[in-house]
């Protein structure tokens, strides 16, 4: 039978270094005999404290006190002198906290799953009630989402190398032994699997193990560094609805815990445009709230144009925070979402922990020049004039939603020359049946299609129909500077929101930090998700944690 399931151990395979490897290093640091820490932990029969721990019969804290006795007794019996500061609790907590995800191995697991293999983690794990238990929680939370099954010894009452746990594994996978390959870094844990007929791989180093895994699966696994981050699926997330006022609600998806980060999309998009960022930001320790902006998806779409003025939209976001009990959030926006987050920073800085925009620069209102004059002077913005008459662009864009979104969502090297919306419509010059962009899947397109079947285009287009209102409101803040933590991310090949448009931002945001995405067009989050994630997470780590409430002067 062909292989169809791949099983990964945790310690020494998916996470490095293994606790046992760290214990060996600790022995050297404490001048203890080689193997002392590992030998005592592993020895003993079914009633030993370590086996009871792995079976879930006792917790980590209970086991530590028992191990403390075991180590001291073994040292005394062996004539070994333990250091005065010897602490089993500290040694094991340090070893557990030192573990990090083995990214090449995880990427291989993701690749195999995407290619149709069933994937599973089989691990001797424990119930962690220590003061450092958050470390294990974060680790398992990050890994779990990428696998079909997770079997932890402490949950099932069986531990490797007990033959029963391998039978349980096969039952869970609904697979015969010959259909399964199993990777572990301990030979004794592989033997029962091999005896049952599974293909086994002893992991001594990652690259060697992946080469062997490539051979048995027929999949390329070592050259996967450039693969896209794993996007979240709508069904994997919590969905919420916040009533803003009678007849108006905002829909959002949520993932993670920690300081809140509010993601605001642009036109014509959805919370789903942040699908590559949501899991990563959550894994970095943030509570991610990706909003369907007013007029989109499952949020309300009132028909009145004035409902989409920037003043009203910002008030809506303040109410959104209030109803969720959030005093302050990081705001990250793209396209029109970028306009909104800069406006939040300008008019409601006390509610903004930090602000970041992708592609959209901060441009203060000019009292001497109206926005219509600016647009008329820049042909690249001519589509915005086409959007002004209610009903016209709606009819064109809603006629064939498949065509609309396949025409709009194009990577920077797939976009034809010329500006859209100049003569005869926004989609003029695009084929009736456009090809699918390399940066989206058919499933992605259908998600947008279904969302816009619900909302239509009137609400989204109304964001463009408040130029005069937005200008007049913006003039009220014309003399202000933005002094809270701020990030501007430009995209090299965005032909509308070009990097050059941001060149004077430091005049108004003196502490501005910058990021730049090369070879990227307008749809930054989905064209270059790995690069965007790297810029955002680096900035969030330094500027969005424990930010003082006072401005930086």
PDB file of C-alpha atoms in Angstrom, residues 235-501:
ATOM      1  CA  UNK A 235     -14.067  27.878   9.941  1.00  0.00           C
ATOM      2  CA  UNK A 236     -10.950  27.907  12.147  1.00  0.00           C
ATOM      3  CA  UNK A 237     -11.708  31.272  13.737  1.00  0.00           C
ATOM      4  CA  UNK A 238     -14.120  32.763  16.245  1.00  0.00           C
ATOM      5  CA  UNK A 239     -16.596  35.126  14.597  1.00  0.00           C
ATOM      6  CA  UNK A 240     -18.132  38.026  16.462  1.00  0.00           C
ATOM      7  CA  UNK A 241     -20.640  40.812  15.862  1.00  0.00           C
ATOM      8  CA  UNK A 242     -20.573  44.181  17.594  1.00  0.00           C
ATOM      9  CA  UNK A 243     -23.701  46.380  17.538  1.00  0.00           C
ATOM     10  CA  UNK A 244     -22.592  49.922  16.675  1.00  0.00           C
ATOM     11  CA  UNK A 245     -25.999  51.603  16.585  1.00  0.00           C
ATOM     12  CA  UNK A 246     -29.541  50.576  15.588  1.00  0.00           C
ATOM     13  CA  UNK A 247     -29.314  48.766  12.271  1.00  0.00           C
ATOM     14  CA  UNK A 248     -25.516  48.762  12.112  1.00  0.00           C
ATOM     15  CA  UNK A 249     -23.157  46.056  13.307  1.00  0.00           C
ATOM     16  CA  UNK A 250     -19.559  45.152  12.565  1.00  0.00           C
ATOM     17  CA  UNK A 251     -18.459  41.581  11.989  1.00  0.00           C
ATOM     18  CA  UNK A 252     -14.959  40.459  12.943  1.00  0.00           C
ATOM     19  CA  UNK A 253     -12.882  37.328  13.335  1.00  0.00           C
ATOM     20  CA  UNK A 254     -10.640  36.799  16.330  1.00  0.00           C
ATOM     21  CA  UNK A 255      -7.590  34.733  17.189  1.00  0.00           C
ATOM     22  CA  UNK A 256      -5.002  34.824  19.950  1.00  0.00           C
ATOM     23  CA  UNK A 257      -4.611  36.540  23.294  1.00  0.00           C
ATOM     24  CA  UNK A 258      -2.592  39.520  24.416  1.00  0.00           C
ATOM     25  CA  UNK A 259      -2.527  43.185  23.379  1.00  0.00           C
ATOM     26  CA  UNK A 260      -5.314  43.722  20.810  1.00  0.00           C
ATOM     27  CA  UNK A 261      -4.406  44.340  17.169  1.00  0.00           C
ATOM     28  CA  UNK A 262      -7.176  45.574  14.892  1.00  0.00           C
ATOM     29  CA  UNK A 263      -6.731  44.802  11.180  1.00  0.00           C
ATOM     30  CA  UNK A 264      -8.605  47.079   8.753  1.00  0.00           C
ATOM     31  CA  UNK A 265      -8.835  46.046   5.087  1.00  0.00           C
ATOM     32  CA  UNK A 266      -9.325  48.130   1.966  1.00  0.00           C
ATOM     33  CA  UNK A 267     -11.338  48.104  -1.274  1.00  0.00           C
ATOM     34  CA  UNK A 268     -12.792  45.778  -2.458  1.00  0.00           C
ATOM     35  CA  UNK A 269     -11.794  43.266   0.172  1.00  0.00           C
ATOM     36  CA  UNK A 270     -12.715  41.511   3.399  1.00  0.00           C
ATOM     37  CA  UNK A 271     -11.236  40.468   6.738  1.00  0.00           C
ATOM     38  CA  UNK A 272     -10.107  37.465   4.676  1.00  0.00           C
ATOM     39  CA  UNK A 273      -7.412  39.605   3.035  1.00  0.00           C
ATOM     40  CA  UNK A 274      -5.491  39.251   6.324  1.00  0.00           C
ATOM     41  CA  UNK A 275      -5.653  35.441   6.221  1.00  0.00           C
ATOM     42  CA  UNK A 276      -1.857  35.094   6.096  1.00  0.00           C
ATOM     43  CA  UNK A 277      -1.257  37.593   8.907  1.00  0.00           C
ATOM     44  CA  UNK A 278      -3.858  36.535  11.482  1.00  0.00           C
ATOM     45  CA  UNK A 279      -2.208  33.250  12.607  1.00  0.00           C
ATOM     46  CA  UNK A 280       1.284  34.732  12.707  1.00  0.00           C
ATOM     47  CA  UNK A 281       0.313  37.780  14.758  1.00  0.00           C
ATOM     48  CA  UNK A 282      -1.666  35.573  17.139  1.00  0.00           C
ATOM     49  CA  UNK A 283       1.338  33.281  17.565  1.00  0.00           C
ATOM     50  CA  UNK A 284       3.435  36.321  18.435  1.00  0.00           C
ATOM     51  CA  UNK A 285       1.220  36.926  21.466  1.00  0.00           C
ATOM     52  CA  UNK A 286      -1.443  39.340  20.214  1.00  0.00           C
ATOM     53  CA  UNK A 287      -5.238  39.273  20.243  1.00  0.00           C
ATOM     54  CA  UNK A 288      -5.987  39.718  16.549  1.00  0.00           C
ATOM     55  CA  UNK A 289      -9.292  41.289  15.517  1.00  0.00           C
ATOM     56  CA  UNK A 290      -9.758  41.354  11.736  1.00  0.00           C
ATOM     57  CA  UNK A 291     -12.797  43.430  10.878  1.00  0.00           C
ATOM     58  CA  UNK A 292     -15.204  43.325   7.971  1.00  0.00           C
ATOM     59  CA  UNK A 293     -15.238  47.093   7.492  1.00  0.00           C
ATOM     60  CA  UNK A 294     -18.622  48.802   7.244  1.00  0.00           C
ATOM     61  CA  UNK A 295     -20.288  47.918   3.940  1.00  0.00           C
ATOM     62  CA  UNK A 296     -18.456  44.603   3.565  1.00  0.00           C
ATOM     63  CA  UNK A 297     -19.212  40.926   4.098  1.00  0.00           C
ATOM     64  CA  UNK A 298     -21.182  40.191   7.232  1.00  0.00           C
ATOM     65  CA  UNK A 299     -20.961  43.742   8.567  1.00  0.00           C
ATOM     66  CA  UNK A 300     -23.888  46.053   7.938  1.00  0.00           C
ATOM     67  CA  UNK A 301     -24.013  47.964   4.652  1.00  0.00           C
ATOM     68  CA  UNK A 302     -26.313  50.970   5.111  1.00  0.00           C
ATOM     69  CA  UNK A 303     -27.034  52.686   1.771  1.00  0.00           C
ATOM     70  CA  UNK A 304     -26.509  56.288   2.926  1.00  0.00           C
ATOM     71  CA  UNK A 305     -23.308  57.822   1.587  1.00  0.00           C
ATOM     72  CA  UNK A 306     -22.623  59.843   4.738  1.00  0.00           C
ATOM     73  CA  UNK A 307     -22.448  56.606   6.758  1.00  0.00           C
ATOM     74  CA  UNK A 308     -19.048  56.074   5.138  1.00  0.00           C
ATOM     75  CA  UNK A 309     -17.440  59.424   5.912  1.00  0.00           C
ATOM     76  CA  UNK A 310     -14.139  59.041   7.735  1.00  0.00           C
ATOM     77  CA  UNK A 311     -15.541  60.859  10.770  1.00  0.00           C
ATOM     78  CA  UNK A 312     -18.420  58.385  11.096  1.00  0.00           C
ATOM     79  CA  UNK A 313     -16.193  55.382  10.361  1.00  0.00           C
ATOM     80  CA  UNK A 314     -13.730  56.381  13.103  1.00  0.00           C
ATOM     81  CA  UNK A 315     -16.583  56.896  15.571  1.00  0.00           C
ATOM     82  CA  UNK A 316     -17.775  53.401  14.630  1.00  0.00           C
ATOM     83  CA  UNK A 317     -14.331  51.992  15.460  1.00  0.00           C
ATOM     84  CA  UNK A 318     -14.300  53.758  18.833  1.00  0.00           C
ATOM     85  CA  UNK A 319     -17.698  52.207  19.592  1.00  0.00           C
ATOM     86  CA  UNK A 320     -16.353  48.860  18.392  1.00  0.00           C
ATOM     87  CA  UNK A 321     -13.556  49.086  20.982  1.00  0.00           C
ATOM     88  CA  UNK A 322     -15.948  50.279  23.696  1.00  0.00           C
ATOM     89  CA  UNK A 323     -18.382  47.408  23.162  1.00  0.00           C
ATOM     90  CA  UNK A 324     -15.524  44.891  23.392  1.00  0.00           C
ATOM     91  CA  UNK A 325     -14.129  46.519  26.533  1.00  0.00           C
ATOM     92  CA  UNK A 326     -10.882  47.444  24.776  1.00  0.00           C
ATOM     93  CA  UNK A 327      -9.377  50.740  25.892  1.00  0.00           C
ATOM     94  CA  UNK A 328      -6.560  50.770  23.365  1.00  0.00           C
ATOM     95  CA  UNK A 329      -5.527  48.734  20.312  1.00  0.00           C
ATOM     96  CA  UNK A 330      -2.846  48.587  17.681  1.00  0.00           C
ATOM     97  CA  UNK A 331      -4.411  49.585  14.355  1.00  0.00           C
ATOM     98  CA  UNK A 332      -3.016  48.187  11.106  1.00  0.00           C
ATOM     99  CA  UNK A 333      -4.647  49.147   7.823  1.00  0.00           C
ATOM    100  CA  UNK A 334      -4.288  48.657   4.085  1.00  0.00           C
ATOM    101  CA  UNK A 335      -5.673  50.832   1.265  1.00  0.00           C
ATOM    102  CA  UNK A 336      -8.820  52.547   2.676  1.00  0.00           C
ATOM    103  CA  UNK A 337      -8.080  50.787   5.946  1.00  0.00           C
ATOM    104  CA  UNK A 338      -4.821  52.732   5.954  1.00  0.00           C
ATOM    105  CA  UNK A 339      -6.704  56.034   5.637  1.00  0.00           C
ATOM    106  CA  UNK A 340      -8.869  54.996   8.572  1.00  0.00           C
ATOM    107  CA  UNK A 341      -6.008  53.999  10.879  1.00  0.00           C
ATOM    108  CA  UNK A 342      -4.131  57.254  10.214  1.00  0.00           C
ATOM    109  CA  UNK A 343      -7.359  59.117  11.008  1.00  0.00           C
ATOM    110  CA  UNK A 344      -7.717  57.151  14.239  1.00  0.00           C
ATOM    111  CA  UNK A 345      -4.166  58.136  15.202  1.00  0.00           C
ATOM    112  CA  UNK A 346      -4.871  61.783  14.382  1.00  0.00           C
ATOM    113  CA  UNK A 347      -8.288  62.139  16.040  1.00  0.00           C
ATOM    114  CA  UNK A 348      -8.315  59.407  18.707  1.00  0.00           C
ATOM    115  CA  UNK A 349      -4.651  58.893  19.686  1.00  0.00           C
ATOM    116  CA  UNK A 350      -5.648  57.813  23.206  1.00  0.00           C
ATOM    117  CA  UNK A 351      -7.328  54.718  21.720  1.00  0.00           C
ATOM    118  CA  UNK A 352      -4.380  53.791  19.486  1.00  0.00           C
ATOM    119  CA  UNK A 353      -1.499  51.901  21.067  1.00  0.00           C
ATOM    120  CA  UNK A 354       0.421  52.030  17.786  1.00  0.00           C
ATOM    121  CA  UNK A 355      -0.496  52.522  14.127  1.00  0.00           C
ATOM    122  CA  UNK A 356       0.738  50.944  10.901  1.00  0.00           C
ATOM    123  CA  UNK A 357      -0.308  51.282   7.292  1.00  0.00           C
ATOM    124  CA  UNK A 358       0.427  49.132   4.268  1.00  0.00           C
ATOM    125  CA  UNK A 359       0.747  51.111   1.017  1.00  0.00           C
ATOM    126  CA  UNK A 360      -1.428  54.049   2.138  1.00  0.00           C
ATOM    127  CA  UNK A 361       0.604  57.083   3.198  1.00  0.00           C
ATOM    128  CA  UNK A 362      -0.516  59.697   5.694  1.00  0.00           C
ATOM    129  CA  UNK A 363      -1.363  62.844   3.745  1.00  0.00           C
ATOM    130  CA  UNK A 364      -2.669  65.778   5.818  1.00  0.00           C
ATOM    131  CA  UNK A 365      -5.607  67.748   4.445  1.00  0.00           C
ATOM    132  CA  UNK A 366      -4.478  70.707   2.372  1.00  0.00           C
ATOM    133  CA  UNK A 367      -6.639  73.799   3.067  1.00  0.00           C
ATOM    134  CA  UNK A 368      -5.688  75.291  -0.309  1.00  0.00           C
ATOM    135  CA  UNK A 369      -6.458  72.340  -2.573  1.00  0.00           C
ATOM    136  CA  UNK A 370      -9.588  70.170  -2.548  1.00  0.00           C
ATOM    137  CA  UNK A 371      -9.243  66.395  -2.984  1.00  0.00           C
ATOM    138  CA  UNK A 372     -11.201  66.531  -6.263  1.00  0.00           C
ATOM    139  CA  UNK A 373      -8.601  68.894  -7.714  1.00  0.00           C
ATOM    140  CA  UNK A 374      -5.816  66.562  -6.599  1.00  0.00           C
ATOM    141  CA  UNK A 375      -7.509  63.560  -8.212  1.00  0.00           C
ATOM    142  CA  UNK A 376      -8.137  65.402 -11.470  1.00  0.00           C
ATOM    143  CA  UNK A 377      -4.464  66.333 -11.597  1.00  0.00           C
ATOM    144  CA  UNK A 378      -3.373  62.693 -11.187  1.00  0.00           C
ATOM    145  CA  UNK A 379      -4.710  60.342 -13.897  1.00  0.00           C
ATOM    146  CA  UNK A 380      -3.785  57.305 -11.834  1.00  0.00           C
ATOM    147  CA  UNK A 381      -6.679  58.235  -9.509  1.00  0.00           C
ATOM    148  CA  UNK A 382      -9.228  58.754 -12.288  1.00  0.00           C
ATOM    149  CA  UNK A 383     -11.130  55.614 -11.314  1.00  0.00           C
ATOM    150  CA  UNK A 384     -12.199  57.459  -8.166  1.00  0.00           C
ATOM    151  CA  UNK A 385     -14.112  59.970 -10.288  1.00  0.00           C
ATOM    152  CA  UNK A 386     -15.805  57.079 -12.088  1.00  0.00           C
ATOM    153  CA  UNK A 387     -16.882  55.742  -8.674  1.00  0.00           C
ATOM    154  CA  UNK A 388     -18.700  58.981  -7.717  1.00  0.00           C
ATOM    155  CA  UNK A 389     -22.046  58.440  -9.444  1.00  0.00           C
ATOM    156  CA  UNK A 390     -24.116  55.990  -7.329  1.00  0.00           C
ATOM    157  CA  UNK A 391     -25.202  52.914  -9.225  1.00  0.00           C
ATOM    158  CA  UNK A 392     -22.824  53.142 -12.185  1.00  0.00           C
ATOM    159  CA  UNK A 393     -19.776  51.282 -10.854  1.00  0.00           C
ATOM    160  CA  UNK A 394     -22.050  49.027  -8.799  1.00  0.00           C
ATOM    161  CA  UNK A 395     -23.733  47.740 -11.951  1.00  0.00           C
ATOM    162  CA  UNK A 396     -20.428  47.028 -13.653  1.00  0.00           C
ATOM    163  CA  UNK A 397     -18.685  45.352 -10.720  1.00  0.00           C
ATOM    164  CA  UNK A 398     -21.699  43.282  -9.606  1.00  0.00           C
ATOM    165  CA  UNK A 399     -22.526  41.984 -13.106  1.00  0.00           C
ATOM    166  CA  UNK A 400     -19.997  39.158 -12.988  1.00  0.00           C
ATOM    167  CA  UNK A 401     -18.317  38.828  -9.595  1.00  0.00           C
ATOM    168  CA  UNK A 402     -15.963  36.102 -10.798  1.00  0.00           C
ATOM    169  CA  UNK A 403     -14.652  38.382 -13.510  1.00  0.00           C
ATOM    170  CA  UNK A 404     -14.446  41.330 -11.125  1.00  0.00           C
ATOM    171  CA  UNK A 405     -12.275  39.649  -8.543  1.00  0.00           C
ATOM    172  CA  UNK A 406     -10.113  37.686 -10.964  1.00  0.00           C
ATOM    173  CA  UNK A 407      -9.449  40.955 -12.809  1.00  0.00           C
ATOM    174  CA  UNK A 408      -8.705  42.957  -9.658  1.00  0.00           C
ATOM    175  CA  UNK A 409      -6.562  40.509  -7.693  1.00  0.00           C
ATOM    176  CA  UNK A 410      -3.394  40.411  -9.772  1.00  0.00           C
ATOM    177  CA  UNK A 411       0.252  40.248  -8.695  1.00  0.00           C
ATOM    178  CA  UNK A 412       2.556  43.106  -9.653  1.00  0.00           C
ATOM    179  CA  UNK A 413       4.001  41.218 -12.638  1.00  0.00           C
ATOM    180  CA  UNK A 414       0.529  40.244 -13.896  1.00  0.00           C
ATOM    181  CA  UNK A 415      -0.908  43.775 -14.171  1.00  0.00           C
ATOM    182  CA  UNK A 416      -1.244  45.246 -17.637  1.00  0.00           C
ATOM    183  CA  UNK A 417      -0.153  48.766 -18.449  1.00  0.00           C
ATOM    184  CA  UNK A 418      -2.626  51.634 -18.356  1.00  0.00           C
ATOM    185  CA  UNK A 419      -4.993  52.902 -15.701  1.00  0.00           C
ATOM    186  CA  UNK A 420      -8.357  51.355 -14.984  1.00  0.00           C
ATOM    187  CA  UNK A 421     -11.533  53.386 -15.003  1.00  0.00           C
ATOM    188  CA  UNK A 422     -10.487  55.896 -17.659  1.00  0.00           C
ATOM    189  CA  UNK A 423     -12.854  55.078 -20.486  1.00  0.00           C
ATOM    190  CA  UNK A 424     -15.970  52.966 -20.270  1.00  0.00           C
ATOM    191  CA  UNK A 425     -15.593  51.422 -16.851  1.00  0.00           C
ATOM    192  CA  UNK A 426     -13.296  50.067 -14.191  1.00  0.00           C
ATOM    193  CA  UNK A 427     -12.855  46.693 -15.891  1.00  0.00           C
ATOM    194  CA  UNK A 428     -12.453  48.006 -19.426  1.00  0.00           C
ATOM    195  CA  UNK A 429      -9.759  46.094 -21.272  1.00  0.00           C
ATOM    196  CA  UNK A 430      -9.931  43.044 -19.026  1.00  0.00           C
ATOM    197  CA  UNK A 431     -11.066  39.708 -20.516  1.00  0.00           C
ATOM    198  CA  UNK A 432     -14.536  38.329 -19.872  1.00  0.00           C
ATOM    199  CA  UNK A 433     -12.936  35.225 -18.365  1.00  0.00           C
ATOM    200  CA  UNK A 434      -9.702  36.372 -16.692  1.00  0.00           C
ATOM    201  CA  UNK A 435      -7.049  33.883 -15.706  1.00  0.00           C
ATOM    202  CA  UNK A 436      -6.510  33.108 -12.051  1.00  0.00           C
ATOM    203  CA  UNK A 437      -3.659  35.033 -10.442  1.00  0.00           C
ATOM    204  CA  UNK A 438      -0.788  33.040  -8.971  1.00  0.00           C
ATOM    205  CA  UNK A 439      -1.343  34.771  -5.616  1.00  0.00           C
ATOM    206  CA  UNK A 440      -4.888  33.463  -5.060  1.00  0.00           C
ATOM    207  CA  UNK A 441      -6.720  30.168  -5.343  1.00  0.00           C
ATOM    208  CA  UNK A 442     -10.120  29.517  -6.861  1.00  0.00           C
ATOM    209  CA  UNK A 443     -11.337  28.962  -3.299  1.00  0.00           C
ATOM    210  CA  UNK A 444     -10.106  32.454  -2.360  1.00  0.00           C
ATOM    211  CA  UNK A 445     -11.952  34.024  -5.285  1.00  0.00           C
ATOM    212  CA  UNK A 446     -15.153  32.209  -4.390  1.00  0.00           C
ATOM    213  CA  UNK A 447     -14.935  33.481  -0.816  1.00  0.00           C
ATOM    214  CA  UNK A 448     -14.890  37.083  -2.066  1.00  0.00           C
ATOM    215  CA  UNK A 449     -17.661  36.321  -4.556  1.00  0.00           C
ATOM    216  CA  UNK A 450     -19.928  34.962  -1.829  1.00  0.00           C
ATOM    217  CA  UNK A 451     -19.152  37.879   0.487  1.00  0.00           C
ATOM    218  CA  UNK A 452     -20.052  40.445  -2.180  1.00  0.00           C
ATOM    219  CA  UNK A 453     -23.216  38.574  -3.105  1.00  0.00           C
ATOM    220  CA  UNK A 454     -24.294  39.430   0.446  1.00  0.00           C
ATOM    221  CA  UNK A 455     -23.085  43.011   0.647  1.00  0.00           C
ATOM    222  CA  UNK A 456     -22.985  44.257  -2.926  1.00  0.00           C
ATOM    223  CA  UNK A 457     -20.687  47.118  -3.939  1.00  0.00           C
ATOM    224  CA  UNK A 458     -22.721  50.151  -2.832  1.00  0.00           C
ATOM    225  CA  UNK A 459     -21.279  50.291   0.684  1.00  0.00           C
ATOM    226  CA  UNK A 460     -17.663  49.735  -0.416  1.00  0.00           C
ATOM    227  CA  UNK A 461     -17.991  52.361  -3.164  1.00  0.00           C
ATOM    228  CA  UNK A 462     -19.534  54.834  -0.725  1.00  0.00           C
ATOM    229  CA  UNK A 463     -16.122  55.072   0.957  1.00  0.00           C
ATOM    230  CA  UNK A 464     -15.052  57.019  -2.170  1.00  0.00           C
ATOM    231  CA  UNK A 465     -18.089  59.313  -2.146  1.00  0.00           C
ATOM    232  CA  UNK A 466     -17.214  61.403   0.891  1.00  0.00           C
ATOM    233  CA  UNK A 467     -14.305  63.389  -0.486  1.00  0.00           C
ATOM    234  CA  UNK A 468     -15.609  66.789   0.578  1.00  0.00           C
ATOM    235  CA  UNK A 469     -16.770  65.589   4.004  1.00  0.00           C
ATOM    236  CA  UNK A 470     -13.453  63.865   4.671  1.00  0.00           C
ATOM    237  CA  UNK A 471     -11.503  66.921   3.558  1.00  0.00           C
ATOM    238  CA  UNK A 472     -13.421  69.287   5.832  1.00  0.00           C
ATOM    239  CA  UNK A 473     -13.081  66.929   8.787  1.00  0.00           C
ATOM    240  CA  UNK A 474      -9.392  66.396   8.062  1.00  0.00           C
ATOM    241  CA  UNK A 475      -8.789  70.161   8.144  1.00  0.00           C
ATOM    242  CA  UNK A 476      -9.738  70.152  11.835  1.00  0.00           C
ATOM    243  CA  UNK A 477      -6.563  68.175  12.510  1.00  0.00           C
ATOM    244  CA  UNK A 478      -4.394  69.929   9.934  1.00  0.00           C
ATOM    245  CA  UNK A 479      -1.929  71.301  12.481  1.00  0.00           C
ATOM    246  CA  UNK A 480      -1.487  68.096  14.469  1.00  0.00           C
ATOM    247  CA  UNK A 481       1.403  65.681  14.356  1.00  0.00           C
ATOM    248  CA  UNK A 482       1.229  61.947  15.001  1.00  0.00           C
ATOM    249  CA  UNK A 483       3.613  61.216  17.847  1.00  0.00           C
ATOM    250  CA  UNK A 484       2.488  57.738  18.856  1.00  0.00           C
ATOM    251  CA  UNK A 485       4.460  54.697  17.554  1.00  0.00           C
ATOM    252  CA  UNK A 486       3.887  54.483  13.799  1.00  0.00           C
ATOM    253  CA  UNK A 487       4.990  52.335  10.869  1.00  0.00           C
ATOM    254  CA  UNK A 488       4.684  52.956   7.133  1.00  0.00           C
ATOM    255  CA  UNK A 489       5.135  49.957   4.817  1.00  0.00           C
ATOM    256  CA  UNK A 490       5.554  50.799   1.134  1.00  0.00           C
ATOM    257  CA  UNK A 491       5.214  48.401  -1.795  1.00  0.00           C
ATOM    258  CA  UNK A 492       7.716  48.922  -4.602  1.00  0.00           C
ATOM    259  CA  UNK A 493       5.371  48.266  -7.520  1.00  0.00           C
ATOM    260  CA  UNK A 494       2.060  49.693  -6.291  1.00  0.00           C
ATOM    261  CA  UNK A 495       1.224  51.953  -9.221  1.00  0.00           C
ATOM    262  CA  UNK A 496      -1.534  53.850  -7.384  1.00  0.00           C
ATOM    263  CA  UNK A 497      -0.186  54.168  -3.837  1.00  0.00           C
ATOM    264  CA  UNK A 498       3.447  54.459  -4.873  1.00  0.00           C
ATOM    265  CA  UNK A 499       6.285  54.679  -2.337  1.00  0.00           C
ATOM    266  CA  UNK A 500       7.044  58.221  -3.534  1.00  0.00           C
ATOM    267  CA  UNK A 501       3.740  59.403  -2.069  1.00  0.00           C
TER     268      UNK A 501
END
